[in-house]
mmCIF file of C-alpha atoms in Angstrom:
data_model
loop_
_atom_site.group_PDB
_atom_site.id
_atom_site.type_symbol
_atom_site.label_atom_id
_atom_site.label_comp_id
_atom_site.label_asym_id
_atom_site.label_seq_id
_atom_site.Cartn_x
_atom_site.Cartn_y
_atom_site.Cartn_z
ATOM 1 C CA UNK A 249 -44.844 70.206 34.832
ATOM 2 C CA UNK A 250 -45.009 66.925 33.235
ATOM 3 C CA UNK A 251 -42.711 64.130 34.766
ATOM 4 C CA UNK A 252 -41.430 61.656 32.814
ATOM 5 C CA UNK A 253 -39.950 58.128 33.638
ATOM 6 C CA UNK A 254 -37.964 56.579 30.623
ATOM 7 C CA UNK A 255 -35.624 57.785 28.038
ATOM 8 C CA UNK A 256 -37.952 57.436 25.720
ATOM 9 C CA UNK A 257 -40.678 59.640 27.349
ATOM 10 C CA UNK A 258 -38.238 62.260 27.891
ATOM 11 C CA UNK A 259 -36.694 62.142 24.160
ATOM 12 C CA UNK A 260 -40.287 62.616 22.831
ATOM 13 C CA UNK A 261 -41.211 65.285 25.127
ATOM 14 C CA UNK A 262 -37.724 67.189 24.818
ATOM 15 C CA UNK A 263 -38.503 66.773 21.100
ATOM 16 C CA UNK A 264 -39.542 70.254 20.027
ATOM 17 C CA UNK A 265 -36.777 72.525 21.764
ATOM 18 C CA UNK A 266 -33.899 73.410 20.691
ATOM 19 C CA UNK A 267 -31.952 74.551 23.847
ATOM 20 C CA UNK A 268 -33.138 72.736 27.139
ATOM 21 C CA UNK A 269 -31.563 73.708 30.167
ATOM 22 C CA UNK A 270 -31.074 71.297 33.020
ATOM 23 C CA UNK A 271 -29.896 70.501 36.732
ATOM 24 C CA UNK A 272 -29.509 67.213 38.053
ATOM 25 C CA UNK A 273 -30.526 66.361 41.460
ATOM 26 C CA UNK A 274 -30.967 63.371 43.761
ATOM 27 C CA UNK A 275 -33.999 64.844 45.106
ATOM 28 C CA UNK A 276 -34.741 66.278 48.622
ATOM 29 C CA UNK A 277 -34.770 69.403 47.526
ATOM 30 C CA UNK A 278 -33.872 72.694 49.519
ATOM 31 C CA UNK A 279 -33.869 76.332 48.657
ATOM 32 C CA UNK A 280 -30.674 76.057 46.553
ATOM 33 C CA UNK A 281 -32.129 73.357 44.208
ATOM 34 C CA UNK A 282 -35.005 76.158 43.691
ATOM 35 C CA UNK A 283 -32.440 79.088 43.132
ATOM 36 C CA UNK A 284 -30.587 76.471 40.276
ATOM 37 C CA UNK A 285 -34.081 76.354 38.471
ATOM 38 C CA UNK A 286 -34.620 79.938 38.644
ATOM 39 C CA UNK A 287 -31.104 80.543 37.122
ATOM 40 C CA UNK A 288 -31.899 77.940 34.539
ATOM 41 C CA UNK A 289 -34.960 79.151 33.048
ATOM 42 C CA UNK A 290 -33.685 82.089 30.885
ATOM 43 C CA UNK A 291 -30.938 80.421 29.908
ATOM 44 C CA UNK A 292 -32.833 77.116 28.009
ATOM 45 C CA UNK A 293 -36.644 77.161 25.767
ATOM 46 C CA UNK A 294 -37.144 74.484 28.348
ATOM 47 C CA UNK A 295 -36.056 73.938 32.195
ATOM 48 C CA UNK A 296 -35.248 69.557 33.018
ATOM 49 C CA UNK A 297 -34.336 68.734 36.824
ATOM 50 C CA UNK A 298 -33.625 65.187 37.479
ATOM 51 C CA UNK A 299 -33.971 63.287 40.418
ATOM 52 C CA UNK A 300 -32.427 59.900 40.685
ATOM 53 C CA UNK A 301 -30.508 58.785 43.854
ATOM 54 C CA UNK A 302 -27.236 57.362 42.601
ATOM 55 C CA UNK A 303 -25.675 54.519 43.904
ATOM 56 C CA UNK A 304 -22.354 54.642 42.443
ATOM 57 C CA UNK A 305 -21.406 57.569 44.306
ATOM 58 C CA UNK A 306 -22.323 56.033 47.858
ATOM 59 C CA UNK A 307 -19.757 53.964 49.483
ATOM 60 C CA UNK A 308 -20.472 50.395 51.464
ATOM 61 C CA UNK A 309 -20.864 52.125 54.604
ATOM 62 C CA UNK A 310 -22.490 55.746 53.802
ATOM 63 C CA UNK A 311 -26.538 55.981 53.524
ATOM 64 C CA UNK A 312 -27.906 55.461 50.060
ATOM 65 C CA UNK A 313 -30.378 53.078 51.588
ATOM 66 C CA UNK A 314 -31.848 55.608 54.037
ATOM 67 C CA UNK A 315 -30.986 59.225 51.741
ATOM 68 C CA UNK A 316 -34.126 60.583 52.006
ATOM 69 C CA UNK A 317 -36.541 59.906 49.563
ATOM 70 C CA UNK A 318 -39.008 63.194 49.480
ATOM 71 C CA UNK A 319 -41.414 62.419 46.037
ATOM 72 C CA UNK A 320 -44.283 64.500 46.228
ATOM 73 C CA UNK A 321 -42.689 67.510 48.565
ATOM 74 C CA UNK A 322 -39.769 67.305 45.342
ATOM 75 C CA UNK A 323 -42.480 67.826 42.995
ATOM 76 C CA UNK A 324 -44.026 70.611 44.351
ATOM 77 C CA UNK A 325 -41.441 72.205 44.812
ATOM 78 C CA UNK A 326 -40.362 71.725 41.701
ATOM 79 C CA UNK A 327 -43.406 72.962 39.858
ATOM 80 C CA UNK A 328 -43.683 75.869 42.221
ATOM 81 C CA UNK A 329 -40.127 76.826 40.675
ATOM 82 C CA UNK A 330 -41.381 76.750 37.081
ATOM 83 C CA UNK A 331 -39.783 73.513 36.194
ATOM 84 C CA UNK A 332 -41.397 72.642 32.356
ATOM 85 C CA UNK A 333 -40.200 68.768 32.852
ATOM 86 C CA UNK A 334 -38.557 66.388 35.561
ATOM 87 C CA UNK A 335 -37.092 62.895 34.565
ATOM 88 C CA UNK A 336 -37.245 60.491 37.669
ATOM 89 C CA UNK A 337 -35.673 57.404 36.045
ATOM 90 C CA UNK A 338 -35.700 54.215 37.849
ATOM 91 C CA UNK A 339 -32.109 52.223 38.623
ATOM 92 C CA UNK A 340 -33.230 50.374 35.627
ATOM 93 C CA UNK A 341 -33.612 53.019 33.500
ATOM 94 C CA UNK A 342 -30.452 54.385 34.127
ATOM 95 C CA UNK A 343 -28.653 51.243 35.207
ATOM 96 C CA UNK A 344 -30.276 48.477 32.665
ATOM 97 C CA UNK A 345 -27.250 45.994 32.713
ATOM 98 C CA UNK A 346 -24.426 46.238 35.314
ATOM 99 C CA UNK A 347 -22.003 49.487 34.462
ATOM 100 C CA UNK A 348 -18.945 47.751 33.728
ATOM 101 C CA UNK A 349 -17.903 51.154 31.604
ATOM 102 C CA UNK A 350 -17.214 54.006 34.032
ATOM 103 C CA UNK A 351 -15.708 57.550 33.530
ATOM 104 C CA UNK A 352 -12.327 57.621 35.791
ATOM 105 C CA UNK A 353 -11.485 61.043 36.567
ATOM 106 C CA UNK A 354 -8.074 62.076 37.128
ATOM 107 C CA UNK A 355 -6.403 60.973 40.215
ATOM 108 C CA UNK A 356 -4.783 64.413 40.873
ATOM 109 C CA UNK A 357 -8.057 65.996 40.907
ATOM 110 C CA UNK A 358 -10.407 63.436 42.164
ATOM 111 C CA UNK A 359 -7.733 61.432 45.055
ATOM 112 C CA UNK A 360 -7.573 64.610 46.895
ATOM 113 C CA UNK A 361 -9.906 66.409 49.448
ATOM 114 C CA UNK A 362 -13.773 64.545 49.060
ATOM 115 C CA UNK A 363 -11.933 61.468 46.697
ATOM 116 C CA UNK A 364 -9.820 60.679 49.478
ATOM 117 C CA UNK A 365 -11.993 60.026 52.244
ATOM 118 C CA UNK A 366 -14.548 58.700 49.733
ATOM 119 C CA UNK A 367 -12.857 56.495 47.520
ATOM 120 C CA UNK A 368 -14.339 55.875 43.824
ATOM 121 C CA UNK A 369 -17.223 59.239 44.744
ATOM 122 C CA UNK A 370 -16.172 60.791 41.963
ATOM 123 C CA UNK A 371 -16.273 57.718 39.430
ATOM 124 C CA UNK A 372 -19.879 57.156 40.287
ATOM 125 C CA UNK A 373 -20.566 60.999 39.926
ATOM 126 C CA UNK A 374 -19.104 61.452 36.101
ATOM 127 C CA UNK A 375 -20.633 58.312 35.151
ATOM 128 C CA UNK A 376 -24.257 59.112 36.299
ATOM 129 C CA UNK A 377 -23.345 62.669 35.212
ATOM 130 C CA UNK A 378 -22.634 61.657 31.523
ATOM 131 C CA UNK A 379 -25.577 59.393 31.405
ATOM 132 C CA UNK A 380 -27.768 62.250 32.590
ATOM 133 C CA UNK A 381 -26.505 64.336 30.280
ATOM 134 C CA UNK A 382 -26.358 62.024 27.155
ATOM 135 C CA UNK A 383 -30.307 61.220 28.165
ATOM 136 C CA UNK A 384 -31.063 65.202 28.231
ATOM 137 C CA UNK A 385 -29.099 66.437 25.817
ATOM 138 C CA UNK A 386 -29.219 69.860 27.156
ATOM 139 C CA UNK A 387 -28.140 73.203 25.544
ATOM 140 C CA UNK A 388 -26.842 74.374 29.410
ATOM 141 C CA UNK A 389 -26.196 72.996 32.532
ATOM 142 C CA UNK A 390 -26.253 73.880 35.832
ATOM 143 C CA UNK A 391 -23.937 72.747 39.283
ATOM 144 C CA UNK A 392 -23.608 74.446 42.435
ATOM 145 C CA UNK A 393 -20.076 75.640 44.081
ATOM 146 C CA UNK A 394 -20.970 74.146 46.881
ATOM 147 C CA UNK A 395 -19.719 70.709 45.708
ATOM 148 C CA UNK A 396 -16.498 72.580 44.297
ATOM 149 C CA UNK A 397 -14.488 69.655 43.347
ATOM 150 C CA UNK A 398 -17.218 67.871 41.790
ATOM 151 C CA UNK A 399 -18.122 70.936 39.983
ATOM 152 C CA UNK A 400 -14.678 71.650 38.428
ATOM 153 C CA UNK A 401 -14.558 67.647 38.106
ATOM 154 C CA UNK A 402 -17.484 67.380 35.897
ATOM 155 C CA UNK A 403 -16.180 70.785 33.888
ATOM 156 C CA UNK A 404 -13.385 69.100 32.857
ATOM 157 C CA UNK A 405 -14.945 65.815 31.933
ATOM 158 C CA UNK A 406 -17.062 67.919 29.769
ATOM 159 C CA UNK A 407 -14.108 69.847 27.863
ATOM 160 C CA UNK A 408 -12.192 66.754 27.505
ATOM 161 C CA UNK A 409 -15.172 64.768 25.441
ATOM 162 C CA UNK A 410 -16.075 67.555 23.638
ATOM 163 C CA UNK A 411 -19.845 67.528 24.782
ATOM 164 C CA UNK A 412 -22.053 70.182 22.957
ATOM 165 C CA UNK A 413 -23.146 71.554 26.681
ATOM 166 C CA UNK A 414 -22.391 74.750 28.740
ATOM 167 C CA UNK A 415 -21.667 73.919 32.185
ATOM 168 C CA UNK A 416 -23.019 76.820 34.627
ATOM 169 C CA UNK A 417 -21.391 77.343 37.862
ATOM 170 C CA UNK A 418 -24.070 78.688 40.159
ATOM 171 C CA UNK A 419 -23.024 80.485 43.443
ATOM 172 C CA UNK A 420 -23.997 78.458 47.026
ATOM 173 C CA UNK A 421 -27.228 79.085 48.230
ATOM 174 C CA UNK A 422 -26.773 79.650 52.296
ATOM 175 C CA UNK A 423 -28.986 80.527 55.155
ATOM 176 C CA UNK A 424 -29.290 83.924 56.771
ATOM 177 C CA UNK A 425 -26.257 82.561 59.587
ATOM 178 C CA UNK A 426 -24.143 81.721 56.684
ATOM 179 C CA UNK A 427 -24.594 77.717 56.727
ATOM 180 C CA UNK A 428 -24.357 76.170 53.139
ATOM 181 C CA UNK A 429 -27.788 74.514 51.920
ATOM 182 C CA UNK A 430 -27.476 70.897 51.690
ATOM 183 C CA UNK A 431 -29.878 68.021 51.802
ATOM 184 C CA UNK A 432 -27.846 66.329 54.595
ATOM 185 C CA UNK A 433 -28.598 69.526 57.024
ATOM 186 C CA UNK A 434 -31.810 67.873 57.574
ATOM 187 C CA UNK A 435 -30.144 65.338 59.875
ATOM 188 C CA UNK A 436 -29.002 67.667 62.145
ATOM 189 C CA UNK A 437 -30.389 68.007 66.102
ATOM 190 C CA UNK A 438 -31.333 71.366 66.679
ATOM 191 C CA UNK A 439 -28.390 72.042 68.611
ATOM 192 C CA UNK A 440 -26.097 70.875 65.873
ATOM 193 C CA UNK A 441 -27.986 73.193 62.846
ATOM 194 C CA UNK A 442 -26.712 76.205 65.633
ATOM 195 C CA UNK A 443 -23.438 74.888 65.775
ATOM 196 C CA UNK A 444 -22.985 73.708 61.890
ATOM 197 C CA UNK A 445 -22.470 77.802 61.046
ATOM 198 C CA UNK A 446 -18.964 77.366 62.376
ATOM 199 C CA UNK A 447 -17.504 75.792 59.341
ATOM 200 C CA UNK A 448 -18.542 78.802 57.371
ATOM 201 C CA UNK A 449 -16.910 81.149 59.890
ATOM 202 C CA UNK A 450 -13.829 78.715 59.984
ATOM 203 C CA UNK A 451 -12.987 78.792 56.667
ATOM 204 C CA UNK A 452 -13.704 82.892 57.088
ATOM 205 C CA UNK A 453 -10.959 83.215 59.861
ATOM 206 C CA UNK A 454 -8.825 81.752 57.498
ATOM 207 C CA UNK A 455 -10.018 84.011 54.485
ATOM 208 C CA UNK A 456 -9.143 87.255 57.099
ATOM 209 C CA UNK A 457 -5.806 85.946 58.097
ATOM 210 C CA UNK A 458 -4.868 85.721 53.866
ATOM 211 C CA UNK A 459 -5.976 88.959 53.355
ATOM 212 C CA UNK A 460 -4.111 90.462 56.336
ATOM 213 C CA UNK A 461 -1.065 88.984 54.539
ATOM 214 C CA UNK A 462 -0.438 85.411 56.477
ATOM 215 C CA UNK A 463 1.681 83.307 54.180
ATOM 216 C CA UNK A 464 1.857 80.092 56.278
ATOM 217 C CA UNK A 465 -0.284 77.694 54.696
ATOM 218 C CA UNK A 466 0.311 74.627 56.856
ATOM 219 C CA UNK A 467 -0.112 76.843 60.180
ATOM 220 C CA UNK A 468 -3.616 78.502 59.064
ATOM 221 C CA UNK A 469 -4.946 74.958 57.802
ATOM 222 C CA UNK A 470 -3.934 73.484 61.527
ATOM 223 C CA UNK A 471 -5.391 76.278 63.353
ATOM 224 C CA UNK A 472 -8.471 75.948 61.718
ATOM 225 C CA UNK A 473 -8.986 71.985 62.222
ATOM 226 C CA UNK A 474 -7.732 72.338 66.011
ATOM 227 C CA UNK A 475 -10.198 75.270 66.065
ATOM 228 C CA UNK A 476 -13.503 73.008 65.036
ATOM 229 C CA UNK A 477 -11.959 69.940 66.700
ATOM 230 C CA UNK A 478 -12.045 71.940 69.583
ATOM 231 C CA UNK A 479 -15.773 72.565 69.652
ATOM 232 C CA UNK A 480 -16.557 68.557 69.414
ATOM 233 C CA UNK A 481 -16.098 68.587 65.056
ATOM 234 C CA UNK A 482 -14.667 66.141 63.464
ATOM 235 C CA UNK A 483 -12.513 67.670 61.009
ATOM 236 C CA UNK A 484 -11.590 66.088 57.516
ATOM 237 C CA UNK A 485 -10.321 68.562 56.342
ATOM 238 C CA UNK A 486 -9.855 72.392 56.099
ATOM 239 C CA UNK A 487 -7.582 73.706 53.419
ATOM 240 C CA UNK A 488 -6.323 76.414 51.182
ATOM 241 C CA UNK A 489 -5.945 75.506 47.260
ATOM 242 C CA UNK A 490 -5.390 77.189 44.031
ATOM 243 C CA UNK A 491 -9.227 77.345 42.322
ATOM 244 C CA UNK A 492 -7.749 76.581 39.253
ATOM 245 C CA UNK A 493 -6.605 72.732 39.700
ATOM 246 C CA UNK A 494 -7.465 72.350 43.828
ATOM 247 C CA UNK A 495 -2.930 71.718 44.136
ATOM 248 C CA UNK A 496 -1.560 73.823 47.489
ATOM 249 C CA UNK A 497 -0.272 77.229 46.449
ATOM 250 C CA UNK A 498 2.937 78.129 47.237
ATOM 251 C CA UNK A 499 3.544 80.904 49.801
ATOM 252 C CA UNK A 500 4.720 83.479 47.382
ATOM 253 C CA UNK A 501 1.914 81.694 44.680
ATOM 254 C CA UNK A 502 -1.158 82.311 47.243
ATOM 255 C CA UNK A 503 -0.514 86.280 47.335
ATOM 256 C CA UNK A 504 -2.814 87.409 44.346
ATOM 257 C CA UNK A 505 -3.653 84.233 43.116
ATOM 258 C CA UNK A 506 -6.949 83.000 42.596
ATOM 259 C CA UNK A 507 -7.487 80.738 46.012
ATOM 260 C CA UNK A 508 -10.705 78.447 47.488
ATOM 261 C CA UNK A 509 -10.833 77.751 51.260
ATOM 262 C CA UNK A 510 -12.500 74.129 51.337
ATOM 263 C CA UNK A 511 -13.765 72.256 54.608
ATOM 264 C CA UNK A 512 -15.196 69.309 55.498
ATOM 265 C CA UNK A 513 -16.061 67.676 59.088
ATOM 266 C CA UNK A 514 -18.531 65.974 61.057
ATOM 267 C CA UNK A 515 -20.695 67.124 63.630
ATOM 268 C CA UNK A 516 -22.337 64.320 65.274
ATOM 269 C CA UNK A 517 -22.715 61.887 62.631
ATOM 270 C CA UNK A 518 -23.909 64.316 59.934
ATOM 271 C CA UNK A 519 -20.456 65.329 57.515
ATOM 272 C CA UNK A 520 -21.103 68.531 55.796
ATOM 273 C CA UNK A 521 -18.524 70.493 53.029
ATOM 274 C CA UNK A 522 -18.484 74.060 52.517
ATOM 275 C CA UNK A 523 -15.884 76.038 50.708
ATOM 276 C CA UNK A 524 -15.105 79.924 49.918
ATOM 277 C CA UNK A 525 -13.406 81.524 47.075
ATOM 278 C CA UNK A 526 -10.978 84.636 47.536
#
């Protein structure tokens, strides 16, 4: 794997391909990181990950000064996975004078669900995202569902600029018990990575009650925050939406249509998101 640091290094090395493939990461990697290489590699004549922590997308009070930083665990990792080239820009690199020109996605589909209880995440993710991608120039790209807003997010900004790459949604890699992979389970006690399954099975009790023909929306979305509330969570939210554009179906709408449970709560002081298409 050769790891490159500068534009410039990773222009000349990319030089000789034709179709790169690529998935961006802020390092830290976990199992689902791994399965987004191994979907990449057929699909490019050469497989890019990224790792660069981005501070846009933190806010004042969240933890971009103590995200884990895991270099050489990240790298072999990543060369384990067959990874032909990672780009581990510096702030400078990617940041050289102050970003006064940002991508603003649209507030109907960033204000809701992660946008509003993190105001401007979503700026700071299609900005870095665009950079990343105007430094790689890749053929195909690759985004977990996990981070379902961002994902549909960043497939939009892509369709609306026209750029000559084929975003990849790639299915949520989870542990045997169901929990979601994320970089942020690693701050959870041992008794909390027990209890963080239940926002998985949440947002199943809430699949179940659909499909068994339930038709209040506002009831099931209740039930399932007093639910996790009720076990010590702290709930941001747990919702039904329409997969196509994250609005609230209608009750006659949600019978057929194309649906995504999404949650999002704390346990202790770790938040995590999860989310499940039906």
């Amino acid at each position: 794997m050769k790891i490159v640091h500068t534009v410039a290094e990773l222009r000349a090395q990319l030089a000789r391909y034709h179709h790169p493939a690529f998935v961006a990461t802020m390092g830290n990697l976990h199992e689902g990181h791994l399965a987004l290489i191994a979907q990449a590699k057929p699909l490019g004549d050469v497989t890019v990950a990224s790792i660069f922590v981005n501070r846009l997308q933190f806010l004042p009070h969240e933890d971009f000064d103590t995200y884990p930083r895991t270099w050489e665990s990240d790298c072999e990792k990543l060369q384990t996975a067959g990874c032909d080239v990672l780009f581990a820009p510096s702030e400078q690199e990617i940041y050289p004078e102050p970003q006064t020109f940002k991508v603003q996605p649209p507030t109907a589909l960033a204000d809701i669900l992660e946008g509003q209880f993190r105001p401007g995440f979503f700026v700071g993710v299609c900005t870095v995202v665009l950079k990343l991608l105007a430094c790689v120039q890749p053929h195909v790209a690759l985004f977990g569902k996990k981070d379902y807003q961002q994902l549909l997010i960043i497939e939009r900004m892509v369709r609306q600029f026209n750029l000559p790459v084929r975003i990849v949604a790639a299915e949520t890699t989870r542990a045997p018990d169901g929990l979601a992979l994320s970089s942020r389970n690693g701050y959870l006690s041992e008794s909390q990575r027990t209890e963080a399954v239940q926002l998985s099975l949440a947002l199943k009790t809430m699949a179940a009650a659909l499909r068994a023909g339930a038709c209040d929306i506002t009831a099931l979305e209740h039930q399932a925050r007093q639910a996790l509330a009720a076990r010590g969570w702290q709930p941001d939210y747990l919702t039904i939406r329409r997969q196509a554009d994250l609005q609230a179906p209608t009750a006659e709408a949600a019978v057929g249509e194309p649906l995504v449970l999404l949650g999002a709560a704390r346990i202790g002081r770790t938040r995590l998101i999860d989310n499940l298409e039906i």
